[in-house]
mmCIF file with all atom_site columns, C-alpha atoms in Angstrom:
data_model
loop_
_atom_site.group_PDB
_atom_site.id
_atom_site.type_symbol
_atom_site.label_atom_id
_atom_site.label_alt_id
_atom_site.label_comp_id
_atom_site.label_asym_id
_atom_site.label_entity_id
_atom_site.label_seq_id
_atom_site.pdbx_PDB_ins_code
_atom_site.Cartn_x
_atom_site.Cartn_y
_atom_site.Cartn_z
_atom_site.occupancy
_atom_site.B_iso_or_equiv
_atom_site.pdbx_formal_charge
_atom_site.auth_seq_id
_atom_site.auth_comp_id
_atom_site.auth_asym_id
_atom_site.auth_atom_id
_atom_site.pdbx_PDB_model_num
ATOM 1   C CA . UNK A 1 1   ? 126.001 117.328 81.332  1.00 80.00 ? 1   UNK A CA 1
ATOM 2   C CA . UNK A 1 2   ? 125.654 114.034 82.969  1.00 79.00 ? 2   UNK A CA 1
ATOM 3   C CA . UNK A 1 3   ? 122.575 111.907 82.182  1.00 79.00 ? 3   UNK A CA 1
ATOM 4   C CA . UNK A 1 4   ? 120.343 111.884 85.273  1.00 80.00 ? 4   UNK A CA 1
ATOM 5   C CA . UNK A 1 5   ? 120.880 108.432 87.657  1.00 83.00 ? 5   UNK A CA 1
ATOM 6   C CA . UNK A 1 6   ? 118.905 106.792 90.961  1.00 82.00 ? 6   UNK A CA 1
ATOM 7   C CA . UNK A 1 7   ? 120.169 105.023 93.567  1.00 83.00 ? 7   UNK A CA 1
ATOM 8   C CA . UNK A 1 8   ? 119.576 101.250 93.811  1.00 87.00 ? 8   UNK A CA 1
ATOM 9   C CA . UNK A 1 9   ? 117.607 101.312 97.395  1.00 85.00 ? 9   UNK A CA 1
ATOM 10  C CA . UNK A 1 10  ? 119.577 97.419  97.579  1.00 87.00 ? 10  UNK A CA 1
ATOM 11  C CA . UNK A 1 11  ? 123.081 97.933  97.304  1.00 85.00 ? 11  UNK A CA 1
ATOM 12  C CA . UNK A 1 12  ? 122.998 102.216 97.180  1.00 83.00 ? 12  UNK A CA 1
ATOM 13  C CA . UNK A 1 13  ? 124.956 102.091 93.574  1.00 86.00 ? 13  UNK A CA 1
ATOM 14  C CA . UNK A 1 14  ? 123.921 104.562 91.231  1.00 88.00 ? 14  UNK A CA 1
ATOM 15  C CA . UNK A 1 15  ? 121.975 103.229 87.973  1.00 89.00 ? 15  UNK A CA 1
ATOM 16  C CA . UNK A 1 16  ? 120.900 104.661 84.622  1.00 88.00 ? 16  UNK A CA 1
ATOM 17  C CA . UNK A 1 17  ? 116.878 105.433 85.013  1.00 84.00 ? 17  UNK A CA 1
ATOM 18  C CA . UNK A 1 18  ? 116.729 102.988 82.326  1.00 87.00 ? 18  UNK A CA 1
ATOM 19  C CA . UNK A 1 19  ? 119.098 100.362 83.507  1.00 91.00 ? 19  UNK A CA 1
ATOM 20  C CA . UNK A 1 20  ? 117.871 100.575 87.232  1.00 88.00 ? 20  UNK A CA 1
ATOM 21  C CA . UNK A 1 21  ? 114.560 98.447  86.346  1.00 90.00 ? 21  UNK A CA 1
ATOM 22  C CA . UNK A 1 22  ? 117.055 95.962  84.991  1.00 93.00 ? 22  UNK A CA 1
ATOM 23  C CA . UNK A 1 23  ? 118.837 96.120  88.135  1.00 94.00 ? 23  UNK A CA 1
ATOM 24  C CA . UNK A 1 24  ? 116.920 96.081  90.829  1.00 91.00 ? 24  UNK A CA 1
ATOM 25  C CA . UNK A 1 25  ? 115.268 92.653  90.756  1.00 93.00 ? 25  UNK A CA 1
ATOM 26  C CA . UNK A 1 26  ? 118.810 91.000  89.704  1.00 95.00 ? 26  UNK A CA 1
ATOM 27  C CA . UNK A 1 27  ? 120.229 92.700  93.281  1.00 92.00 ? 27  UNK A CA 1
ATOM 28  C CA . UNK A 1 28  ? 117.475 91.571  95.060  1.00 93.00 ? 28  UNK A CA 1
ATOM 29  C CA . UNK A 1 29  ? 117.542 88.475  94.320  1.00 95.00 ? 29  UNK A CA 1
ATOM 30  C CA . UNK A 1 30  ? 121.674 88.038  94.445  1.00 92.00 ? 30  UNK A CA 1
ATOM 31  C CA . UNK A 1 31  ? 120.930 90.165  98.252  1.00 89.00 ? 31  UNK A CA 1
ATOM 32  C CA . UNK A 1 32  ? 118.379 86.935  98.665  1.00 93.00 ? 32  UNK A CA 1
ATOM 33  C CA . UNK A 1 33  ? 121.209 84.554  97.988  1.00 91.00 ? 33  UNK A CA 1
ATOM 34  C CA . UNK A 1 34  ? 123.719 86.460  100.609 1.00 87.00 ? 34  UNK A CA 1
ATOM 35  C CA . UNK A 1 35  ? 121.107 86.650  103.129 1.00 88.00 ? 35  UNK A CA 1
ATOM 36  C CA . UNK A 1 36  ? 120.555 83.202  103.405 1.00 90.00 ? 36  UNK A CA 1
ATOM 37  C CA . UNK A 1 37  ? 123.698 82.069  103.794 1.00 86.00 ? 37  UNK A CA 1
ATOM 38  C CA . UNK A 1 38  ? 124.261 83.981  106.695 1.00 83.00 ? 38  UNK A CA 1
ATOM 39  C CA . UNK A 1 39  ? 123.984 83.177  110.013 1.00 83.00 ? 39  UNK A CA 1
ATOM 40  C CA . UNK A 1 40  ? 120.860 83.996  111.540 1.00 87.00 ? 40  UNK A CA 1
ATOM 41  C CA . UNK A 1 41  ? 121.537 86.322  113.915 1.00 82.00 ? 41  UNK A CA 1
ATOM 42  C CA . UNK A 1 42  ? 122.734 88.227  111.030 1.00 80.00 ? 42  UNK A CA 1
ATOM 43  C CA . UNK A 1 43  ? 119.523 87.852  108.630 1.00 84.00 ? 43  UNK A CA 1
ATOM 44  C CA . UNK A 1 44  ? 117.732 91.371  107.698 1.00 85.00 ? 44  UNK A CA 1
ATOM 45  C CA . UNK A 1 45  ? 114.229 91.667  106.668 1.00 86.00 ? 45  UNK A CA 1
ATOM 46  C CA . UNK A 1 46  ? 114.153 92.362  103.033 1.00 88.00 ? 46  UNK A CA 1
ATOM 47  C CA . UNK A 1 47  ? 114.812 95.724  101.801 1.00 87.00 ? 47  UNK A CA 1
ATOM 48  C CA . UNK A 1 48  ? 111.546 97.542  100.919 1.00 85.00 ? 48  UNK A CA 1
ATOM 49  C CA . UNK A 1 49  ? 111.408 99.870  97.915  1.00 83.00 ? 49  UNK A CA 1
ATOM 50  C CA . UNK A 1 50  ? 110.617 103.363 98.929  1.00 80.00 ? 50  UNK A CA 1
ATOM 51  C CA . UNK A 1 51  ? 107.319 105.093 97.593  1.00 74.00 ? 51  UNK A CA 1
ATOM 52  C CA . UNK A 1 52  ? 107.962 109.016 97.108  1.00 64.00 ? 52  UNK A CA 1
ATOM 53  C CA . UNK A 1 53  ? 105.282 110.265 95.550  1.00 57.00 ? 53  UNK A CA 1
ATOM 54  C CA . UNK A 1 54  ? 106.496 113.698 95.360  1.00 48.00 ? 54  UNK A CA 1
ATOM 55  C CA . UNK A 1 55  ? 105.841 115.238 91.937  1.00 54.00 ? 55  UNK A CA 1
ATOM 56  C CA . UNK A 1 56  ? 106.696 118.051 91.048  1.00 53.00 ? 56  UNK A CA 1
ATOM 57  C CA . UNK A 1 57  ? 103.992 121.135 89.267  1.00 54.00 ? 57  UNK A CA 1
ATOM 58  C CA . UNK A 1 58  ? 105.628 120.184 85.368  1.00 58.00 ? 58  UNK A CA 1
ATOM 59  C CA . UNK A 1 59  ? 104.441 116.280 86.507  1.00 56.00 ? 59  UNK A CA 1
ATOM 60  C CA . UNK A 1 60  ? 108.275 115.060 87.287  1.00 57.00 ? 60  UNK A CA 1
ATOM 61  C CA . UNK A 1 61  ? 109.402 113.017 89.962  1.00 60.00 ? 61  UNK A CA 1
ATOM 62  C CA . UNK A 1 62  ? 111.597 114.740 92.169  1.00 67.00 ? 62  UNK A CA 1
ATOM 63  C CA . UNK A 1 63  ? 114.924 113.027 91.880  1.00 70.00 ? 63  UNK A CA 1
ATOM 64  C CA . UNK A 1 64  ? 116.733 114.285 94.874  1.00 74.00 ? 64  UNK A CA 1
ATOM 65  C CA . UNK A 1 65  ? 114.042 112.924 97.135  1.00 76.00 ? 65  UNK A CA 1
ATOM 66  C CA . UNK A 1 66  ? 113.524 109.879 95.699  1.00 74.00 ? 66  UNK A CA 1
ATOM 67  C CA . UNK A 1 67  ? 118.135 109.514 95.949  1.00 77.00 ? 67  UNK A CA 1
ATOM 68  C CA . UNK A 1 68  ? 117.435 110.527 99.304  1.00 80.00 ? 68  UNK A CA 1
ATOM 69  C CA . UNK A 1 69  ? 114.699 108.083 100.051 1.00 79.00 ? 69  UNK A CA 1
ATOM 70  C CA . UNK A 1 70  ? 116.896 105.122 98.242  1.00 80.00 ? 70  UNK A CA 1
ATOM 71  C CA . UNK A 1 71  ? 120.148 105.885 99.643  1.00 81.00 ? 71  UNK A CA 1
ATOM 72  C CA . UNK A 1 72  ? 118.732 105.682 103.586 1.00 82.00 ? 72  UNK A CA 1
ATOM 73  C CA . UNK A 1 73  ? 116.832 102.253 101.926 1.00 80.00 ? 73  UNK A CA 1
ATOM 74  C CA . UNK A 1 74  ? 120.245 101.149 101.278 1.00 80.00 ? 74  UNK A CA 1
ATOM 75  C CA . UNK A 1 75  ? 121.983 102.817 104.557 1.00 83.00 ? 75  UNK A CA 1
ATOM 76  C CA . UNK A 1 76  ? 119.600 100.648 106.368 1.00 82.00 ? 76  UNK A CA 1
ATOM 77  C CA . UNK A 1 77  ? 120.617 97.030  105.295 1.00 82.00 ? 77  UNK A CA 1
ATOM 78  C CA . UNK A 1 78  ? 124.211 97.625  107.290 1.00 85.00 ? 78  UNK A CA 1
ATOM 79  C CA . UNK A 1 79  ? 124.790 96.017  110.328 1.00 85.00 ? 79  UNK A CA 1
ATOM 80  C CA . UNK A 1 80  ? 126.786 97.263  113.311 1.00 87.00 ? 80  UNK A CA 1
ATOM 81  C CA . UNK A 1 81  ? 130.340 95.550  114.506 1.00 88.00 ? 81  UNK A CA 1
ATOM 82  C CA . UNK A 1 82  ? 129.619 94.195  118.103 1.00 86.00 ? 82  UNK A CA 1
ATOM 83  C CA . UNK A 1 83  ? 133.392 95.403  119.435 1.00 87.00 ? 83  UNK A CA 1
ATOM 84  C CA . UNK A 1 84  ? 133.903 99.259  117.539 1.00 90.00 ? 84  UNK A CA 1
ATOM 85  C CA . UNK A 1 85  ? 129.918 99.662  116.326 1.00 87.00 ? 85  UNK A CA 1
ATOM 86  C CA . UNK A 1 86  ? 131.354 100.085 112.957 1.00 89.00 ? 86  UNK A CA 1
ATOM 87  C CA . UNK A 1 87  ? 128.250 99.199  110.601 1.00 89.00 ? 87  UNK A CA 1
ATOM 88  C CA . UNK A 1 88  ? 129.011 96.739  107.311 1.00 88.00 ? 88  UNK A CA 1
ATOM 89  C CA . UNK A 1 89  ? 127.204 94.858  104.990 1.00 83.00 ? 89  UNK A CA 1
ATOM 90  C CA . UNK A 1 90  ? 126.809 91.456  106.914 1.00 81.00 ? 90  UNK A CA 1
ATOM 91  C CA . UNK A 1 91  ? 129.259 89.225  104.394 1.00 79.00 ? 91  UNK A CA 1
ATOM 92  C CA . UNK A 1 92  ? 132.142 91.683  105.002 1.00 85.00 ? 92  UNK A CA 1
ATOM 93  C CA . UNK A 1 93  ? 131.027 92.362  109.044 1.00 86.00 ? 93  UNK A CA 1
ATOM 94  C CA . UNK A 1 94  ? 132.012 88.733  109.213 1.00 84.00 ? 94  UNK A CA 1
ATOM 95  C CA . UNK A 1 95  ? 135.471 89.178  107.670 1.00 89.00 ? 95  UNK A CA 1
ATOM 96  C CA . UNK A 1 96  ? 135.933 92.462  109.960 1.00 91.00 ? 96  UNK A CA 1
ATOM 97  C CA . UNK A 1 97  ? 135.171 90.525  113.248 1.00 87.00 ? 97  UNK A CA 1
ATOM 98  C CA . UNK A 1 98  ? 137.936 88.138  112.689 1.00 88.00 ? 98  UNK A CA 1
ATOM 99  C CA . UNK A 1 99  ? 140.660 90.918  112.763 1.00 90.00 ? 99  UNK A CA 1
ATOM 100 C CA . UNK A 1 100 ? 138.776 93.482  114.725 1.00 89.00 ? 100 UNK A CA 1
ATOM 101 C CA . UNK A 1 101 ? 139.940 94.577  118.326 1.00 81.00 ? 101 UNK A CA 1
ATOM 102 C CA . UNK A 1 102 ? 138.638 97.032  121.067 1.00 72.00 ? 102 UNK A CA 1
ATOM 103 C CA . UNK A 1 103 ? 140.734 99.904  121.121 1.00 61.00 ? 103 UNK A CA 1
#
């Protein structure tokens, strides 16, 4: 049996419930770097952590909702390719655009 893991609602990488804390705020703040550097038509908003406050009748958090809630978090930071509508984090949509081509 596999220990239990949540999604990092930054990058969408599964974490450890212990070593997500630890995570989280180092992501952020490397996703703070990124963001900056790119041009700003590119610039998101910064990622908001998702509140489920489904709990379950033993007093659990329900762990598929809050994946669920994290992973669309994380779906949400990609951007779309202007020529196929692709979607990419915005670093590597800049790479793609140099060798992408309508089709």
């Amino acid at each position: 049996r596999q220990p239990p893991t949540l999604i990092c609602y930054v990058c969408g990488c599964e974490y450890g419930t212990k070593s997500i804390s630890i995570h989280e705020p180092q992501c952020l703040k490397k996703w703070h770097r990124e963001n900056d550097m790119l041009p700003k038509h590119l610039r998101r908003p910064e990622p908001k952590k998702p509140v489920v406050s489904s709990i379950k009748a033993k007093g659990f958090y329900d762990l598929d909702s809050l994946k669920e809630a994290t992973w669309t978090s994380a779906q949400n930071q990609l951007v779309p390719c202007d020529i196929c509508g692709r979607t990419f984090l915005p670093d590597t949509l800049i790479v793609h655009q140099r060798s992408c081509k309508l089709k």
